[in-house]
PDB file of C-alpha atoms in Angstrom:
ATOM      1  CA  UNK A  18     126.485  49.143 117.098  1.00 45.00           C
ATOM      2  CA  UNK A  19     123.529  49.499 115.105  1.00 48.00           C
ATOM      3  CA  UNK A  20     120.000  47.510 115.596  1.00 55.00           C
ATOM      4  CA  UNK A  21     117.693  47.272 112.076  1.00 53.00           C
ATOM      5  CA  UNK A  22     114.028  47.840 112.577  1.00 44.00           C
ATOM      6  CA  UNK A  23     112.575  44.698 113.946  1.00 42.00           C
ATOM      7  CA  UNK A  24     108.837  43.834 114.258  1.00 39.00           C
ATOM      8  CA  UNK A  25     108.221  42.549 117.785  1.00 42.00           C
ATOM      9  CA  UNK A  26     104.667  41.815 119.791  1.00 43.00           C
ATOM     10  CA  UNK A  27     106.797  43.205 122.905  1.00 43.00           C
ATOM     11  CA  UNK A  28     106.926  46.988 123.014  1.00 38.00           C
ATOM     12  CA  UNK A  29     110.065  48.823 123.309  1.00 42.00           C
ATOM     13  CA  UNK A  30     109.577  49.535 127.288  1.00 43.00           C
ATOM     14  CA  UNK A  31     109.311  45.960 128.027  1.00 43.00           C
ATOM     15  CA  UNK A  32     112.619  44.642 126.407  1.00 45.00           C
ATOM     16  CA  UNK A  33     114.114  47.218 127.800  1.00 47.00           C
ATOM     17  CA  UNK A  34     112.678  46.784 131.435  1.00 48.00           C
ATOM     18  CA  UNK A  35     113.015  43.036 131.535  1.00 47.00           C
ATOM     19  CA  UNK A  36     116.639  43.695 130.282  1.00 45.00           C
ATOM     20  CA  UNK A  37     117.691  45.439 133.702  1.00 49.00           C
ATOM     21  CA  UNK A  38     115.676  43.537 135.986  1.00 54.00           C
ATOM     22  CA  UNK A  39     118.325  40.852 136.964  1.00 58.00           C
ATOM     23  CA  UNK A  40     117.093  37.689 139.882  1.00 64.00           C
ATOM     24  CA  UNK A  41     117.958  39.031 143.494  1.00 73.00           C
ATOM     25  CA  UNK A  42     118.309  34.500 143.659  1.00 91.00           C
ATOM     26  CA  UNK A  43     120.128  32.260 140.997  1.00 97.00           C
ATOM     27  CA  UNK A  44     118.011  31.238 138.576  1.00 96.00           C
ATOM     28  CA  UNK A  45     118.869  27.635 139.083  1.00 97.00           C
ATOM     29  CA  UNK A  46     119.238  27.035 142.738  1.00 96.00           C
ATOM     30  CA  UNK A  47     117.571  30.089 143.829  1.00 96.00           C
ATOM     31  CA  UNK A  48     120.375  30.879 146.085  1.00 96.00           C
ATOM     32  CA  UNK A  49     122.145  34.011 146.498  1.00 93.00           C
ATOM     33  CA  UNK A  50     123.743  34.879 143.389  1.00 90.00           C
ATOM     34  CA  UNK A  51     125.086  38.146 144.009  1.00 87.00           C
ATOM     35  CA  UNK A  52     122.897  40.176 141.345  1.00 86.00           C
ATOM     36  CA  UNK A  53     123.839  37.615 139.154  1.00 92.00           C
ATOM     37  CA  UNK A  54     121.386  35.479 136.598  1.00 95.00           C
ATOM     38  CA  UNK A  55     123.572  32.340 137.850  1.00 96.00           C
ATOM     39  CA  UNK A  56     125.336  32.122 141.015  1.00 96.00           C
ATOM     40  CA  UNK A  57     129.067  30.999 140.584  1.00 95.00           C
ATOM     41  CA  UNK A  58     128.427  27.635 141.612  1.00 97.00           C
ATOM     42  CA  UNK A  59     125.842  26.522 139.490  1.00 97.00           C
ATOM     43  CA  UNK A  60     128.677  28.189 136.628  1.00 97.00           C
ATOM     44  CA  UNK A  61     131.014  25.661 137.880  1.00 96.00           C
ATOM     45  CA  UNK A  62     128.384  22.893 137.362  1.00 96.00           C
ATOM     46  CA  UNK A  63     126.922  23.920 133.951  1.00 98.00           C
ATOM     47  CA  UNK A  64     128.090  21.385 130.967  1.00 97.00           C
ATOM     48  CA  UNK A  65     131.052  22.066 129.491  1.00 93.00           C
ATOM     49  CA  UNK A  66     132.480  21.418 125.640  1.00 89.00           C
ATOM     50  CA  UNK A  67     135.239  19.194 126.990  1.00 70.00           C
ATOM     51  CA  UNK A  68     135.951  16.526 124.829  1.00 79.00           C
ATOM     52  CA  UNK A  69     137.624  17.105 121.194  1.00 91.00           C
ATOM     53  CA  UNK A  70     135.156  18.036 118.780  1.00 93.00           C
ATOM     54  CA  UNK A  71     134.744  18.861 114.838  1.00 95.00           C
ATOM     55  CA  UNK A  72     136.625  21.921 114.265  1.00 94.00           C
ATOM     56  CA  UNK A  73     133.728  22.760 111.817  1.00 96.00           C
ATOM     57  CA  UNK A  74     130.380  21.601 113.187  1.00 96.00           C
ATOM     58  CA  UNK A  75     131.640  20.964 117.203  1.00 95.00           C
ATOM     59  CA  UNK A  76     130.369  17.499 117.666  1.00 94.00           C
ATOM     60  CA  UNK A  77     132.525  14.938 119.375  1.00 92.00           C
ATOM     61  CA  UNK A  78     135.028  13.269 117.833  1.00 93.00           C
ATOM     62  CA  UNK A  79     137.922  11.263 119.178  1.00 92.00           C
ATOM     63  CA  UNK A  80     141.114  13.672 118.677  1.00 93.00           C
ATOM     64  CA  UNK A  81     139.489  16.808 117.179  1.00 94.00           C
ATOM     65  CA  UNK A  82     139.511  16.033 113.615  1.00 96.00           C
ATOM     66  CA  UNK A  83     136.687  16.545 111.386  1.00 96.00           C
ATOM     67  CA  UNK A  84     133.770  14.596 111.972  1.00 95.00           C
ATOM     68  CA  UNK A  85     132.470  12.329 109.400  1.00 95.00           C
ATOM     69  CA  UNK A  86     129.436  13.840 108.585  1.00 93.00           C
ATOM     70  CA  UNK A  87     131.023  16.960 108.009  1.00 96.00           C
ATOM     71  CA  UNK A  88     133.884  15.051 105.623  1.00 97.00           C
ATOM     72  CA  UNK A  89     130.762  13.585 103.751  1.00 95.00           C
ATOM     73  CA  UNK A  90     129.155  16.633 103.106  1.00 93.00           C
ATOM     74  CA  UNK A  91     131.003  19.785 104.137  1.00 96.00           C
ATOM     75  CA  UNK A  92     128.885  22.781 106.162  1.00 97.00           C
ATOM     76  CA  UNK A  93     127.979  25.887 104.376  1.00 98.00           C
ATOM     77  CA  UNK A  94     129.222  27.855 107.375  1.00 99.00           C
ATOM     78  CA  UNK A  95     133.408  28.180 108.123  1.00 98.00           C
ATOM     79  CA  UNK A  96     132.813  27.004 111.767  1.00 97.00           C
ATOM     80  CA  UNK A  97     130.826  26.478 114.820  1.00 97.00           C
ATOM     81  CA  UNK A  98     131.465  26.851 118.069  1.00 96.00           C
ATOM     82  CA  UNK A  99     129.162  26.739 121.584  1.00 97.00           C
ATOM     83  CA  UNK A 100     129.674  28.016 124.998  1.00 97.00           C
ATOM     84  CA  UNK A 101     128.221  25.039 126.626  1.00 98.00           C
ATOM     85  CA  UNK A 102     127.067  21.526 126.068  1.00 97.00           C
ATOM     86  CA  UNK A 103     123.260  20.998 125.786  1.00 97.00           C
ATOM     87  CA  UNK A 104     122.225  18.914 128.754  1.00 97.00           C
ATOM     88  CA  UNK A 105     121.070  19.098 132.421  1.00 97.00           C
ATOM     89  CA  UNK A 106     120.957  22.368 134.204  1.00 97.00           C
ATOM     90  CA  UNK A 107     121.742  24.369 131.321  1.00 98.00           C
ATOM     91  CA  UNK A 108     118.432  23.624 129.193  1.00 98.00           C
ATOM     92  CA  UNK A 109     116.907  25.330 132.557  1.00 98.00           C
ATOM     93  CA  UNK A 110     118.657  28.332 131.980  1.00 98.00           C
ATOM     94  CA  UNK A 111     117.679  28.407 127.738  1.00 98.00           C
ATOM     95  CA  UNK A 112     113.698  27.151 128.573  1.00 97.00           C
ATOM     96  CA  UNK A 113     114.091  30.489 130.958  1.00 97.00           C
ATOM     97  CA  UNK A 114     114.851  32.807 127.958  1.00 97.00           C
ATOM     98  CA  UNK A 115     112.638  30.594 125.227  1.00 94.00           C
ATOM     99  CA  UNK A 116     109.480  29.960 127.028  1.00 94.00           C
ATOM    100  CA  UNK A 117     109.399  31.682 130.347  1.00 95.00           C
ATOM    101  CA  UNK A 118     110.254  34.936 128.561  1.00 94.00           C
ATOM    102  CA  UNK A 119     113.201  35.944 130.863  1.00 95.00           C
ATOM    103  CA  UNK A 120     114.952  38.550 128.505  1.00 95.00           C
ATOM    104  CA  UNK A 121     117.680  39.031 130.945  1.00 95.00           C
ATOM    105  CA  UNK A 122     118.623  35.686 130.145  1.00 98.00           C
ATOM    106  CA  UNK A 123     119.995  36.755 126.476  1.00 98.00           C
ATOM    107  CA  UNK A 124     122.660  39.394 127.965  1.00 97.00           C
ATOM    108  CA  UNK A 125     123.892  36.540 130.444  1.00 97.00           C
ATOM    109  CA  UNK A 126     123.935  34.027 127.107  1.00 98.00           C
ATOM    110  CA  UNK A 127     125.608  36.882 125.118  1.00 98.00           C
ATOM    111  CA  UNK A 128     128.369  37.081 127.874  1.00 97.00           C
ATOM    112  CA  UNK A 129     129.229  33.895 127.514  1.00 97.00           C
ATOM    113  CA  UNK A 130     129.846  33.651 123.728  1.00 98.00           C
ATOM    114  CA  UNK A 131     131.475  37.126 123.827  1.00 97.00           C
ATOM    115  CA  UNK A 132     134.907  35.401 124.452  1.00 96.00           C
ATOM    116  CA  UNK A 133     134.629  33.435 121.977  1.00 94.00           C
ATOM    117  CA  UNK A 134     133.835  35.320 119.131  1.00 92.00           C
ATOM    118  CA  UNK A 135     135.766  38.474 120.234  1.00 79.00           C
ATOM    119  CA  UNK A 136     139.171  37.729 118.805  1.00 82.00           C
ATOM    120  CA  UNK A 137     137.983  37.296 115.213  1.00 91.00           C
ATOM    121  CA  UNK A 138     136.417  39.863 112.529  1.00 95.00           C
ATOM    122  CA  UNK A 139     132.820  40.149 111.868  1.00 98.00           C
ATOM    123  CA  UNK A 140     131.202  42.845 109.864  1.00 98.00           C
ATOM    124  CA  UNK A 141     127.915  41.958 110.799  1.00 98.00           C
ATOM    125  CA  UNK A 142     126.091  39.494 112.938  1.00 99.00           C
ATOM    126  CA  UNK A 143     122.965  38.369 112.230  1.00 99.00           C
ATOM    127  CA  UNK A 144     120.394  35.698 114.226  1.00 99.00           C
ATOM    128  CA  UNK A 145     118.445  32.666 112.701  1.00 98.00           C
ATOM    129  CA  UNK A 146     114.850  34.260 112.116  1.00 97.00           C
ATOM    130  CA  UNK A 147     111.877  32.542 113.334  1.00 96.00           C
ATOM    131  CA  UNK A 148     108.819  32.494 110.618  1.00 95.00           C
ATOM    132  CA  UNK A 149     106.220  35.544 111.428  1.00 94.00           C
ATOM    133  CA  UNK A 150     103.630  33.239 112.754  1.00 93.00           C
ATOM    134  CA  UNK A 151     105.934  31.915 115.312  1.00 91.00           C
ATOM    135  CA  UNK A 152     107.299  35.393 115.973  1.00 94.00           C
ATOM    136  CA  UNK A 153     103.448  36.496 116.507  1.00 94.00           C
ATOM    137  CA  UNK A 154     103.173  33.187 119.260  1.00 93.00           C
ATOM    138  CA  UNK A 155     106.160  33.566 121.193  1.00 93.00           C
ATOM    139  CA  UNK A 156     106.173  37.883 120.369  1.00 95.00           C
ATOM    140  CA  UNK A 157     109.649  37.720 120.150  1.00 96.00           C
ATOM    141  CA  UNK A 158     112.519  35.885 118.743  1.00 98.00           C
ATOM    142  CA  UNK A 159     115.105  34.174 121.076  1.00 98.00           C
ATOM    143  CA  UNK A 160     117.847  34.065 119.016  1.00 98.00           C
ATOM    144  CA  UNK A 161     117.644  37.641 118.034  1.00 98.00           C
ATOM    145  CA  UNK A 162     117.924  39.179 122.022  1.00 98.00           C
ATOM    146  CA  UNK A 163     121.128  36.977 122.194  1.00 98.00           C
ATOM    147  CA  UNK A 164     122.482  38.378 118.657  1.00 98.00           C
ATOM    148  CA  UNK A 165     121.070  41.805 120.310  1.00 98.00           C
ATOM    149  CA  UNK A 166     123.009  41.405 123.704  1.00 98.00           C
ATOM    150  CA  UNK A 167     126.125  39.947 121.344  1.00 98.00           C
ATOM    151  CA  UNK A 168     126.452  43.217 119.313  1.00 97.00           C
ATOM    152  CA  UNK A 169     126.195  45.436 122.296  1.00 97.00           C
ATOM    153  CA  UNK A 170     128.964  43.385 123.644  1.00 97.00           C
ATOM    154  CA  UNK A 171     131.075  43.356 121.239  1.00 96.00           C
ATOM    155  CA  UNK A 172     129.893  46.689 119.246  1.00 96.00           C
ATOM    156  CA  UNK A 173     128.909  45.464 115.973  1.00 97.00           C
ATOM    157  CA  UNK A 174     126.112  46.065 113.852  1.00 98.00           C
ATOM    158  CA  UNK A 175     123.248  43.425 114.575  1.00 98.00           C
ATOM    159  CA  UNK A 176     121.316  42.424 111.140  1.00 98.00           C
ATOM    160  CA  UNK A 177     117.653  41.663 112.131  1.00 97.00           C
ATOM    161  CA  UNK A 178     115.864  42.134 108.694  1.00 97.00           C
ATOM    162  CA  UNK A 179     118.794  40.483 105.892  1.00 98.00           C
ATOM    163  CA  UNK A 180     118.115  36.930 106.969  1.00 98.00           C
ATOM    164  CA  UNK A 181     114.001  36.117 106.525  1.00 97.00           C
ATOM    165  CA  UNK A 182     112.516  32.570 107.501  1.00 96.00           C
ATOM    166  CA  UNK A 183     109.649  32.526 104.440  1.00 93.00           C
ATOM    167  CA  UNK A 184     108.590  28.660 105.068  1.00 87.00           C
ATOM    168  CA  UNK A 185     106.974  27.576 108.617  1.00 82.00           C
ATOM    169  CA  UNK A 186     108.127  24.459 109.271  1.00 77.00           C
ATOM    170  CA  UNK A 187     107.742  21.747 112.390  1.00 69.00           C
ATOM    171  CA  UNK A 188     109.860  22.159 115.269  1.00 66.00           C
ATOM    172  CA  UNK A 189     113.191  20.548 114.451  1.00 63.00           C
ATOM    173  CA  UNK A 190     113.457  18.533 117.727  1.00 62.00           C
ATOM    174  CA  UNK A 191     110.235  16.597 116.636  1.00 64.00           C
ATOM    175  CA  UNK A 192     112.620  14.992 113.635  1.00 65.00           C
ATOM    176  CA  UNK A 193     115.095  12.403 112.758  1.00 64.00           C
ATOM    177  CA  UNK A 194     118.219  13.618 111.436  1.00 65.00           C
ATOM    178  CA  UNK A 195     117.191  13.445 107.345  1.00 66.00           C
ATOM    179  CA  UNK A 196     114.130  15.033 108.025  1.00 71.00           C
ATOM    180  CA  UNK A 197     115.633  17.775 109.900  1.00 69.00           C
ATOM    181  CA  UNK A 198     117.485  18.779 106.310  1.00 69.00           C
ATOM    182  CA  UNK A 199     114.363  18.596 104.154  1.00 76.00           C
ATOM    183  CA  UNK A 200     112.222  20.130 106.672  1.00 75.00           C
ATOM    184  CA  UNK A 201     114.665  23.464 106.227  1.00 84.00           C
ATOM    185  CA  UNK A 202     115.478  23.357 102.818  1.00 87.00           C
ATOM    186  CA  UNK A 203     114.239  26.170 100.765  1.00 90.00           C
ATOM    187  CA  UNK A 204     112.862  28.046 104.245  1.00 92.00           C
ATOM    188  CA  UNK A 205     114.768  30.891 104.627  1.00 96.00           C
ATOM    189  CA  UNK A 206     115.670  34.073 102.076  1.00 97.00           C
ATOM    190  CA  UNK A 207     118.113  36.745 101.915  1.00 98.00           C
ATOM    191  CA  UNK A 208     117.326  40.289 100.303  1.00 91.00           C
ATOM    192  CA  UNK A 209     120.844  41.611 100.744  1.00 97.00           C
ATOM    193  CA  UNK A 210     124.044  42.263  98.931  1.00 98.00           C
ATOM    194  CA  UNK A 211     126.222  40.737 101.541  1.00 98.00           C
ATOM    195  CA  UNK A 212     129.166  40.424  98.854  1.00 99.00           C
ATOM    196  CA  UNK A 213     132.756  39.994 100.915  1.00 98.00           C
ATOM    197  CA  UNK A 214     131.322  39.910 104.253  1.00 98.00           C
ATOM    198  CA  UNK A 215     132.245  37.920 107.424  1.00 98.00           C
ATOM    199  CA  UNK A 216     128.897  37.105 109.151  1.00 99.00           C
ATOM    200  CA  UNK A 217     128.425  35.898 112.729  1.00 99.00           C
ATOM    201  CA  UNK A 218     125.440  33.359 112.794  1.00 99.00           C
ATOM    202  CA  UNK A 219     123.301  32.903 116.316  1.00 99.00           C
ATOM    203  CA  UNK A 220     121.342  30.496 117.690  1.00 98.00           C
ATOM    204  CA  UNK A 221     120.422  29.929 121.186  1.00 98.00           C
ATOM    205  CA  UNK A 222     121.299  25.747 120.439  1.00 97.00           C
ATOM    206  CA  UNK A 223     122.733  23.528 117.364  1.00 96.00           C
ATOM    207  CA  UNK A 224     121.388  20.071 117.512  1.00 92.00           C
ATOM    208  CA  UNK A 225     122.577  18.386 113.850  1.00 91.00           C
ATOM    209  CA  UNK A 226     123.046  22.123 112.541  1.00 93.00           C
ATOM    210  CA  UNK A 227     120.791  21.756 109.462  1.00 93.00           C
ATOM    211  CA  UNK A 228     119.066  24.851 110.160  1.00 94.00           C
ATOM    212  CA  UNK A 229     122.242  27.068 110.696  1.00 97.00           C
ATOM    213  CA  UNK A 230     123.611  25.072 107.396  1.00 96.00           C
ATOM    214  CA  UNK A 231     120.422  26.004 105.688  1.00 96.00           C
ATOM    215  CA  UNK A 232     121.125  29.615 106.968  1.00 98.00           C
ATOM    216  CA  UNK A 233     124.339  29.994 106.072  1.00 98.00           C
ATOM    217  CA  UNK A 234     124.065  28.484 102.541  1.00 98.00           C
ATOM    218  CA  UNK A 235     121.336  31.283 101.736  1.00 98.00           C
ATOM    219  CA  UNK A 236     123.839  34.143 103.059  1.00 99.00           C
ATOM    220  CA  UNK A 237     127.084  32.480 100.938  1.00 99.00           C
ATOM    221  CA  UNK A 238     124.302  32.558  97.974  1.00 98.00           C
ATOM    222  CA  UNK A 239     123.640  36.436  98.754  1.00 98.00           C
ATOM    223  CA  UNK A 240     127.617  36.657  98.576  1.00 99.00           C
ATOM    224  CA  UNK A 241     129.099  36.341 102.262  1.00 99.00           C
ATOM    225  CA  UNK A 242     132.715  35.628 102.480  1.00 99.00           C
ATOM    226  CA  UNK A 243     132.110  33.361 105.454  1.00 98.00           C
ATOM    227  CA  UNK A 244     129.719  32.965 107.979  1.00 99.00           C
ATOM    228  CA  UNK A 245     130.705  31.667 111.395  1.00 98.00           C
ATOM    229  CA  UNK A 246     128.091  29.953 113.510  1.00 99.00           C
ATOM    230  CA  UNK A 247     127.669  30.927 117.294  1.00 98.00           C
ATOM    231  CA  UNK A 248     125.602  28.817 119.982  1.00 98.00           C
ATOM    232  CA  UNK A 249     125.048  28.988 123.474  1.00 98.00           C
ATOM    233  CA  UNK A 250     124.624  25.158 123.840  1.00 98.00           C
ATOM    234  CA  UNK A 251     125.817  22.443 121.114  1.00 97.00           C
ATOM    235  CA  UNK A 252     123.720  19.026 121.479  1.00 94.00           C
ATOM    236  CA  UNK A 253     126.149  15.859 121.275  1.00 90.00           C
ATOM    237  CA  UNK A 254     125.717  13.005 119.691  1.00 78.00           C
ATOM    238  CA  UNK A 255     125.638   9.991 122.129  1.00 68.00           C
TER     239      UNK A 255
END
């Protein structure tokens, strides 16, 4: 696996350190969790992807055919798929990683989409960038430790620099839907020849997937054969 250079307020000894430093309690219930991040009974609670969903974006839909947004106006990425649904405790276990800075929570994330993605062929995978001003605020970028922690998993070559996000824009969640695809369009760039290539797409959670479409429709532009879209938690619509 190879990592491209990647600018980072977080030195090298501190990713590193918080990387092995795993809870001696379960990061949910503070039990005992056996030198795991989440003992197994909080697993056996988290929210699970049960009902049939899009085969293309995951939502819900009633026997697993393709949503109707999605038959409207087709994704720019292949597929998406997402260890968990986005809901109660499992936002915990994201804020931990996203705001509490709890790297060891992207190795934990990255074992549970390494299943999934395992039985198909990437050539490279590649996270969705935050803009450099947000990088500077939160010093590093969520998404990226997970793609990290994927690629290490699965030895593949993690893409940190291809993929740049040129446009700051307002947080997503602060948006109706149609806003959400204006506010991304046009934000991110590509500077690569990624002609033929199968890309792997992270985020740490797809709510209406406008900013992995937005993503994925600059790689396809830059020449990727397909890009497959990879999410620890997929938000449902009600």
């Amino acid at each position: 696996m190879s990592i491209l250079p990647y600018p980072t307020a977080l030195s090298r000894f501190t990713h590193r350190t918080a990387a092995l430093l795993l809870p001696a309690s379960c990061l949910l219930c503070g039990g005992d969790s056996e030198n795991e991040l989440v003992c197994a009974a909080c697993i056996a609670e988290l929210p699970q992807l049960a009902e049939p969903c899009c085969p293309l974006c995951a939502d819900r839909t009633t026997h697993g055919e393709r949503c109707g947004a999605c038959l409207k106006d087709p994704p720019a990425f292949s597929r998406a798929f997402a260890a968990y649904r986005y809901d109660y405790p499992l936002d915990r276990i994201i804020h931990a990683l996203k705001y509490g800075h709890q790297l060891a929570v992207a190795d934990w994330c990255a074992g549970r989409l390494a299943p999934l993605a395992g039985h198909a062929h990437f050539d490279r995978i590649l996270p969705l960038p935050l803009h450099a001003e947000r990088l500077r605020e939160r010093g590093f970028n969520q998404s990226g430790e997970i793609a990290k922690a994927l690629g290490r998993r699965l030895d593949l070559p993690v893409d940190l620099t291809s993929l740049l996000r040129t446009r700051a824009t307002p947080p997503q969640a602060e948006l109706p839907h149609k806003e959400r695809l204006r506010n991304v369009r046009g934000a991110f760039e590509c500077r690569t020849d990624l002609t033929g290539q199968h890309l792997l797409l992270i985020d740490d959670v797809m709510t209406t997937g406008a900013t992995a479409n937005e993503g994925a429709r600059v790689l396809k532009l830059h020449g990727a054969a397909s890009v497959t879209v990879a999410v620890v938690a997929r938000a449902l619509k009600d």
